[in-house]
Amino acid sequence: MRVLLIEDDRDVAEPLRRGLTRHGLDVTWVLTGKAALCTPASDMVLLDLGLPDMDGLDVCRALRAHSDVPIIMISGRDSEIEKVVGLELGADDYLVKPFLIRELIARMRAVHRRHRPGLAEVPGPVPDPGTRATYGRVTIDRRAHRVFLDGAELPLRPKEYALLTFLTGRLGVLVPRETIMTAVWDSNWSGSTKTLDVHVTALRHKLGDALTIECVRGVGFRMVLGPGLHAVSGTERRALPHRGDRQRGRGRRPVGGRSG
């Protein structure tokens, strides 16, 4: 998802941009309203109201004049009248600072679902080169936040999706538990890392033998493909079996074994 962040406070924008990027979002950050109105179209707008060159409400009004892009206002203004005016001008949600990145992500997903009500009715993957990657039998569409196993959509919870995309982005690399927790949950996470084990177990169950999550006790996790498989970006192509597999008479079997 392409996100336009309109925020003039660097102390707010920098950690916010890092947090959104860790969740797999493509963030463009601008500091002024005029710059925002000159920026190419995005999939969602995060709009601060206290901008140096123009009021955020005017930016919202200008965006709504020519676009139905989802807009979430993020502001330190918490009066009821500010919220009402913002929503009346066309904002889809209003979030008061300070807030946790997890809450913002949840609100962004909710707004995105409301803007795409027919998404669940789409019977199969929608081609979108450049935002899709195939890992053996698993295809991830990062822009649409959808995962497909053997061509059928795989239902994943938000954190399961974030964990899957994070590990597939580091295929074959042993990633420390702390690194995963910081990236997938939050840099300020203070709970038990056992929640990571729970999500890994859930992913293993849903992925079956399509992808393997290896555990190195006391260190972290590594995601790997099975023999004869490789990752392909921007296409739905499946990997072919190794030559040795064909010679042993396994060339006609579906790659990766049984379907999950």
PDB file of C-alpha atoms in Angstrom, residues 2 15 21 70 84 92 107 138 144 164 184 199 207 222 225:
ATOM      1  CA  ARG A   2       1.320   3.446  -0.928  1.00  0.00           C
ATOM      2  CA  PRO A  15       9.422   7.111  13.868  1.00  0.00           C
ATOM      3  CA  THR A  21       7.689   0.710   6.648  1.00  0.00           C
ATOM      4  CA  PRO A  70      -8.885   7.268   2.117  1.00  0.00           C
ATOM      5  CA  VAL A  84     -16.677  16.684  13.488  1.00  0.00           C
ATOM      6  CA  ASP A  92     -12.471   8.674   6.933  1.00  0.00           C
ATOM      7  CA  ARG A 107      -7.481   1.901  11.728  1.00  0.00           C
ATOM      8  CA  VAL A 138       2.802 -19.274  -1.837  1.00  0.00           C
ATOM      9  CA  ALA A 144      -3.467  -5.779  -1.433  1.00  0.00           C
ATOM     10  CA  LEU A 164       5.005 -13.953   6.967  1.00  0.00           C
ATOM     11  CA  VAL A 184       6.311  -7.107  13.536  1.00  0.00           C
ATOM     12  CA  HIS A 199       2.003 -16.863  15.739  1.00  0.00           C
ATOM     13  CA  LEU A 207       1.165 -23.001   5.398  1.00  0.00           C
ATOM     14  CA  ARG A 222      14.495 -18.827   9.641  1.00  0.00           C
ATOM     15  CA  LEU A 225      11.708 -23.085   0.757  1.00  0.00           C
TER      16      LEU A 225
END
